[in-house]
Amino acid sequence: MVNENKEIYNSTLESLKKQNEDLELYKNIVSNFYYSMVVVDKEGRIIILNKAYCNFLGVNEDEVIGKHCTEVIENTRMHIVAKTGKQEIGDVQHIKGNYMIADRIPIYKDGEIIGAVGTVIFKDVLDLNTYVSRISRMEKEFDLFKKELKKALGSDYTFQSIVGESESIRKVKDLSRKVAASKSNVLLLGESGTGKELFAHAIHNASSRVDYPLIKINCAAIPPDLLESELFGYEPGAFTGAKKGGKPGKFELADKSTIFLDEIGEMPLNMQAKLLRVIQEKEVERIGGITSKKIDVRIVAATNQNLEEMVKNKKFREDLYYRLNVISIKIPPLRERKEDIPVISRQLIKKLSKEMDHYVSAISTEAMNCLKLYSWPGNVRELQNVIERAFNIMDKEAMIMLEHLPYYITKNNKADTHVKEMSLKEILDNVEKEEIKKCLKRTKGNKMKTAKILGISRTSLYEKIEKYDIEV
């Protein structure tokens, strides 16, 4: 019995000792708290006034403990909060000639108010303004850093940068804007020079990942034996020639952002398998590493190849194709939207005039007709090269003329010359012939309907069909 009582006594003593240690720790924390702090009981009498508040008020802690808060703190409302239980956040309080920002919060125990705690976050409004100014300056510096980083990485293009007014390009831009808001992978399809990279930038910059730079890699431009280290990085000493501190891969750099895999059709099959694992597991492991890192990366891939055909021929993994082809966007070639050539040309002239310090106002009608007749196998990139070439061979002219274009484009001008040399009657006959052909096609060869639509007799229609040798 004695031993049992002794054990209870020792246990109680140990518990009290622990409570005293905890109490001293809490007191020490409050006493040395950076901000001014006061604690009052439910009557408004001061229980705790920490060093920061004592120093500011010019009082001694031992002298103020037990006093009513109104006797010690000017314009205080601590006793009111302790009575009403309504917290007050961000209240302006005038103390000793200073406007202070104070928080007052009631303290509850078992559902009843037992007091209140108050803190002074800023000793005066000037102190608050200093913090606000500092944060504002930091935000501006951060925004500037992001903008400069995006410029350095060439990621400053938006949908406004994609020039064109044709229906085909508008549809593609509308679809791209819609998918930009999602997290799904995107596959951009199109011939070389159609602007796949421009669309990748625009999609990224219209997404929620815009605060982070777009990470780009051209799968065709990197030798196969280096592609893995570029994509996934490596640890120190992973192979001969590895950097001392190792190197993060493009996927690590693209965490929380977007990675643009250009020329994805050129990726070797063994790398396709590793890429598939990264997409499935959402983690990446460096060469020579023993741990994996979780990543959140959106993939925008691009190719000018027929991936479906490559899948059939076992040159591209089917499972990877379906992982990448969640949303596919086909960018039309320039020859299918020739109505965009004038507006694209104007934009290029404006850009090159600034870059090359050579003012050019426009393109002559004859030169523009040639540009419209050409098939543009190199698409917009080829058009840019042709206009840049014109800038280089021009003297002081302010307009791009026919002679400033390469021969392989101007040789198609013969058709245009033939049209200009036709008589007015020939031109009108051609127009009449085309309208009759269109109307016959619309009525599926029904001559009675065609004659009625055109407002002529059926006999006149037969004569014109025979005159123009129209096949029905």
PDB file of C-alpha atoms in Angstrom, residues 64-177:
ATOM      1  CA  VAL A  64       1.062  46.061 -14.313  1.00  0.00           C
ATOM      2  CA  ILE A  65       0.038  42.428 -13.762  1.00  0.00           C
ATOM      3  CA  GLY A  66      -3.416  42.417 -12.118  1.00  0.00           C
ATOM      4  CA  LYS A  67      -4.259  45.963 -13.148  1.00  0.00           C
ATOM      5  CA  HIS A  68      -7.237  46.714 -15.386  1.00  0.00           C
ATOM      6  CA  CYS A  69      -6.125  47.083 -19.011  1.00  0.00           C
ATOM      7  CA  THR A  70      -7.637  50.592 -19.264  1.00  0.00           C
ATOM      8  CA  GLU A  71      -5.179  51.779 -16.550  1.00  0.00           C
ATOM      9  CA  VAL A  72      -2.162  50.640 -18.569  1.00  0.00           C
ATOM     10  CA  ILE A  73      -3.036  50.722 -22.286  1.00  0.00           C
ATOM     11  CA  GLU A  74      -4.380  53.889 -23.901  1.00  0.00           C
ATOM     12  CA  ASN A  75      -7.653  53.522 -25.880  1.00  0.00           C
ATOM     13  CA  THR A  76      -7.710  49.760 -25.301  1.00  0.00           C
ATOM     14  CA  ARG A  77     -10.776  47.636 -26.051  1.00  0.00           C
ATOM     15  CA  MET A  78      -9.480  44.383 -24.557  1.00  0.00           C
ATOM     16  CA  HIS A  79     -12.027  44.444 -21.718  1.00  0.00           C
ATOM     17  CA  ILE A  80     -14.858  44.913 -24.233  1.00  0.00           C
ATOM     18  CA  VAL A  81     -13.732  41.910 -26.316  1.00  0.00           C
ATOM     19  CA  ALA A  82     -13.386  39.819 -23.132  1.00  0.00           C
ATOM     20  CA  LYS A  83     -16.969  40.716 -22.262  1.00  0.00           C
ATOM     21  CA  THR A  84     -18.715  40.504 -25.681  1.00  0.00           C
ATOM     22  CA  GLY A  85     -16.701  37.644 -27.195  1.00  0.00           C
ATOM     23  CA  LYS A  86     -16.528  39.492 -30.545  1.00  0.00           C
ATOM     24  CA  GLN A  87     -13.096  39.473 -32.093  1.00  0.00           C
ATOM     25  CA  GLU A  88     -11.617  42.637 -33.636  1.00  0.00           C
ATOM     26  CA  ILE A  89      -9.090  42.218 -36.453  1.00  0.00           C
ATOM     27  CA  GLY A  90      -6.966  44.998 -37.971  1.00  0.00           C
ATOM     28  CA  ASP A  91      -8.319  47.716 -35.713  1.00  0.00           C
ATOM     29  CA  VAL A  92      -6.483  51.069 -35.633  1.00  0.00           C
ATOM     30  CA  GLN A  93      -5.590  52.070 -32.053  1.00  0.00           C
ATOM     31  CA  HIS A  94      -3.968  55.372 -31.033  1.00  0.00           C
ATOM     32  CA  ILE A  95      -1.301  54.857 -28.336  1.00  0.00           C
ATOM     33  CA  LYS A  96       1.347  57.377 -27.275  1.00  0.00           C
ATOM     34  CA  GLY A  97       0.966  59.416 -30.437  1.00  0.00           C
ATOM     35  CA  ASN A  98       1.135  56.367 -32.723  1.00  0.00           C
ATOM     36  CA  TYR A  99      -1.598  54.754 -34.796  1.00  0.00           C
ATOM     37  CA  MET A 100      -1.184  51.035 -34.232  1.00  0.00           C
ATOM     38  CA  ILE A 101      -2.757  48.039 -36.004  1.00  0.00           C
ATOM     39  CA  ALA A 102      -4.189  45.698 -33.350  1.00  0.00           C
ATOM     40  CA  ASP A 103      -5.933  42.302 -33.270  1.00  0.00           C
ATOM     41  CA  ARG A 104      -8.106  41.289 -30.274  1.00  0.00           C
ATOM     42  CA  ILE A 105      -9.418  37.721 -29.946  1.00  0.00           C
ATOM     43  CA  PRO A 106     -11.571  36.252 -27.137  1.00  0.00           C
ATOM     44  CA  ILE A 107     -10.361  33.135 -25.248  1.00  0.00           C
ATOM     45  CA  TYR A 108     -12.853  30.355 -24.553  1.00  0.00           C
ATOM     46  CA  LYS A 109     -12.763  27.372 -22.181  1.00  0.00           C
ATOM     47  CA  ASP A 110     -15.552  24.804 -22.104  1.00  0.00           C
ATOM     48  CA  GLY A 111     -17.684  27.172 -24.154  1.00  0.00           C
ATOM     49  CA  GLU A 112     -17.295  30.143 -21.765  1.00  0.00           C
ATOM     50  CA  ILE A 113     -15.230  33.305 -22.238  1.00  0.00           C
ATOM     51  CA  ILE A 114     -12.327  33.406 -19.799  1.00  0.00           C
ATOM     52  CA  GLY A 115     -10.473  36.387 -21.260  1.00  0.00           C
ATOM     53  CA  ALA A 116      -8.897  37.789 -24.420  1.00  0.00           C
ATOM     54  CA  VAL A 117      -5.535  38.032 -26.158  1.00  0.00           C
ATOM     55  CA  GLY A 118      -4.398  41.071 -28.091  1.00  0.00           C
ATOM     56  CA  THR A 119      -1.467  41.598 -30.442  1.00  0.00           C
ATOM     57  CA  VAL A 120      -0.078  44.688 -32.099  1.00  0.00           C
ATOM     58  CA  ILE A 121       1.094  43.654 -35.573  1.00  0.00           C
ATOM     59  CA  PHE A 122       2.474  47.056 -36.578  1.00  0.00           C
ATOM     60  CA  LYS A 123       3.548  49.678 -34.077  1.00  0.00           C
ATOM     61  CA  ASP A 124       2.249  52.438 -36.324  1.00  0.00           C
ATOM     62  CA  VAL A 125       0.720  52.977 -39.727  1.00  0.00           C
ATOM     63  CA  LEU A 126       4.115  54.003 -41.122  1.00  0.00           C
ATOM     64  CA  ASP A 127       5.392  50.570 -40.099  1.00  0.00           C
ATOM     65  CA  LEU A 128       2.466  49.021 -42.013  1.00  0.00           C
ATOM     66  CA  ASN A 129       3.198  51.201 -45.068  1.00  0.00           C
ATOM     67  CA  THR A 130       6.814  50.049 -44.969  1.00  0.00           C
ATOM     68  CA  TYR A 131       5.717  46.404 -45.078  1.00  0.00           C
ATOM     69  CA  VAL A 132       3.209  47.078 -47.868  1.00  0.00           C
ATOM     70  CA  SER A 133       5.805  48.987 -49.904  1.00  0.00           C
ATOM     71  CA  ARG A 134       8.331  46.217 -49.432  1.00  0.00           C
ATOM     72  CA  ILE A 135       5.852  43.530 -50.527  1.00  0.00           C
ATOM     73  CA  SER A 136       4.759  45.648 -53.503  1.00  0.00           C
ATOM     74  CA  ARG A 137       8.381  46.117 -54.539  1.00  0.00           C
ATOM     75  CA  MET A 138       9.029  42.383 -54.232  1.00  0.00           C
ATOM     76  CA  GLU A 139       5.956  41.614 -56.361  1.00  0.00           C
ATOM     77  CA  LYS A 140       7.130  44.028 -59.056  1.00  0.00           C
ATOM     78  CA  GLU A 141      10.616  42.500 -59.016  1.00  0.00           C
ATOM     79  CA  PHE A 142       9.123  39.007 -59.218  1.00  0.00           C
ATOM     80  CA  ASP A 143       6.896  39.997 -62.151  1.00  0.00           C
ATOM     81  CA  LEU A 144       9.896  41.542 -63.905  1.00  0.00           C
ATOM     82  CA  PHE A 145      11.924  38.390 -63.285  1.00  0.00           C
ATOM     83  CA  LYS A 146       9.139  36.205 -64.732  1.00  0.00           C
ATOM     84  CA  LYS A 147       8.831  38.434 -67.800  1.00  0.00           C
ATOM     85  CA  GLU A 148      12.591  38.456 -68.385  1.00  0.00           C
ATOM     86  CA  LEU A 149      12.763  34.693 -67.923  1.00  0.00           C
ATOM     87  CA  LYS A 150       9.934  34.152 -70.389  1.00  0.00           C
ATOM     88  CA  LYS A 151      11.659  36.467 -72.881  1.00  0.00           C
ATOM     89  CA  ALA A 152      14.944  34.607 -72.458  1.00  0.00           C
ATOM     90  CA  LEU A 153      13.169  31.326 -73.126  1.00  0.00           C
ATOM     91  CA  GLY A 154      11.202  32.738 -76.060  1.00  0.00           C
ATOM     92  CA  SER A 155       7.845  32.139 -74.419  1.00  0.00           C
ATOM     93  CA  ASP A 156       6.211  35.524 -74.923  1.00  0.00           C
ATOM     94  CA  TYR A 157       3.798  34.554 -77.731  1.00  0.00           C
ATOM     95  CA  THR A 158       0.025  34.511 -77.323  1.00  0.00           C
ATOM     96  CA  PHE A 159      -2.948  33.817 -79.589  1.00  0.00           C
ATOM     97  CA  GLN A 160      -2.694  37.466 -80.641  1.00  0.00           C
ATOM     98  CA  SER A 161       0.686  36.572 -82.173  1.00  0.00           C
ATOM     99  CA  ILE A 162      -0.964  34.070 -84.549  1.00  0.00           C
ATOM    100  CA  VAL A 163      -1.907  36.149 -87.574  1.00  0.00           C
ATOM    101  CA  GLY A 164      -4.770  35.149 -89.848  1.00  0.00           C
ATOM    102  CA  GLU A 165      -8.397  35.923 -90.629  1.00  0.00           C
ATOM    103  CA  SER A 166      -9.407  32.807 -92.592  1.00  0.00           C
ATOM    104  CA  GLU A 167     -12.101  30.506 -91.263  1.00  0.00           C
ATOM    105  CA  SER A 168      -9.679  27.565 -91.003  1.00  0.00           C
ATOM    106  CA  ILE A 169      -7.177  29.375 -88.780  1.00  0.00           C
ATOM    107  CA  ARG A 170      -9.963  30.913 -86.656  1.00  0.00           C
ATOM    108  CA  LYS A 171     -11.365  27.449 -85.942  1.00  0.00           C
ATOM    109  CA  VAL A 172      -7.934  26.157 -84.903  1.00  0.00           C
ATOM    110  CA  LYS A 173      -7.332  29.166 -82.645  1.00  0.00           C
ATOM    111  CA  ASP A 174     -10.770  28.775 -81.021  1.00  0.00           C
ATOM    112  CA  LEU A 175     -10.141  25.089 -80.319  1.00  0.00           C
ATOM    113  CA  SER A 176      -6.668  25.843 -78.944  1.00  0.00           C
ATOM    114  CA  ARG A 177      -8.061  28.491 -76.594  1.00  0.00           C
TER     115      ARG A 177
END
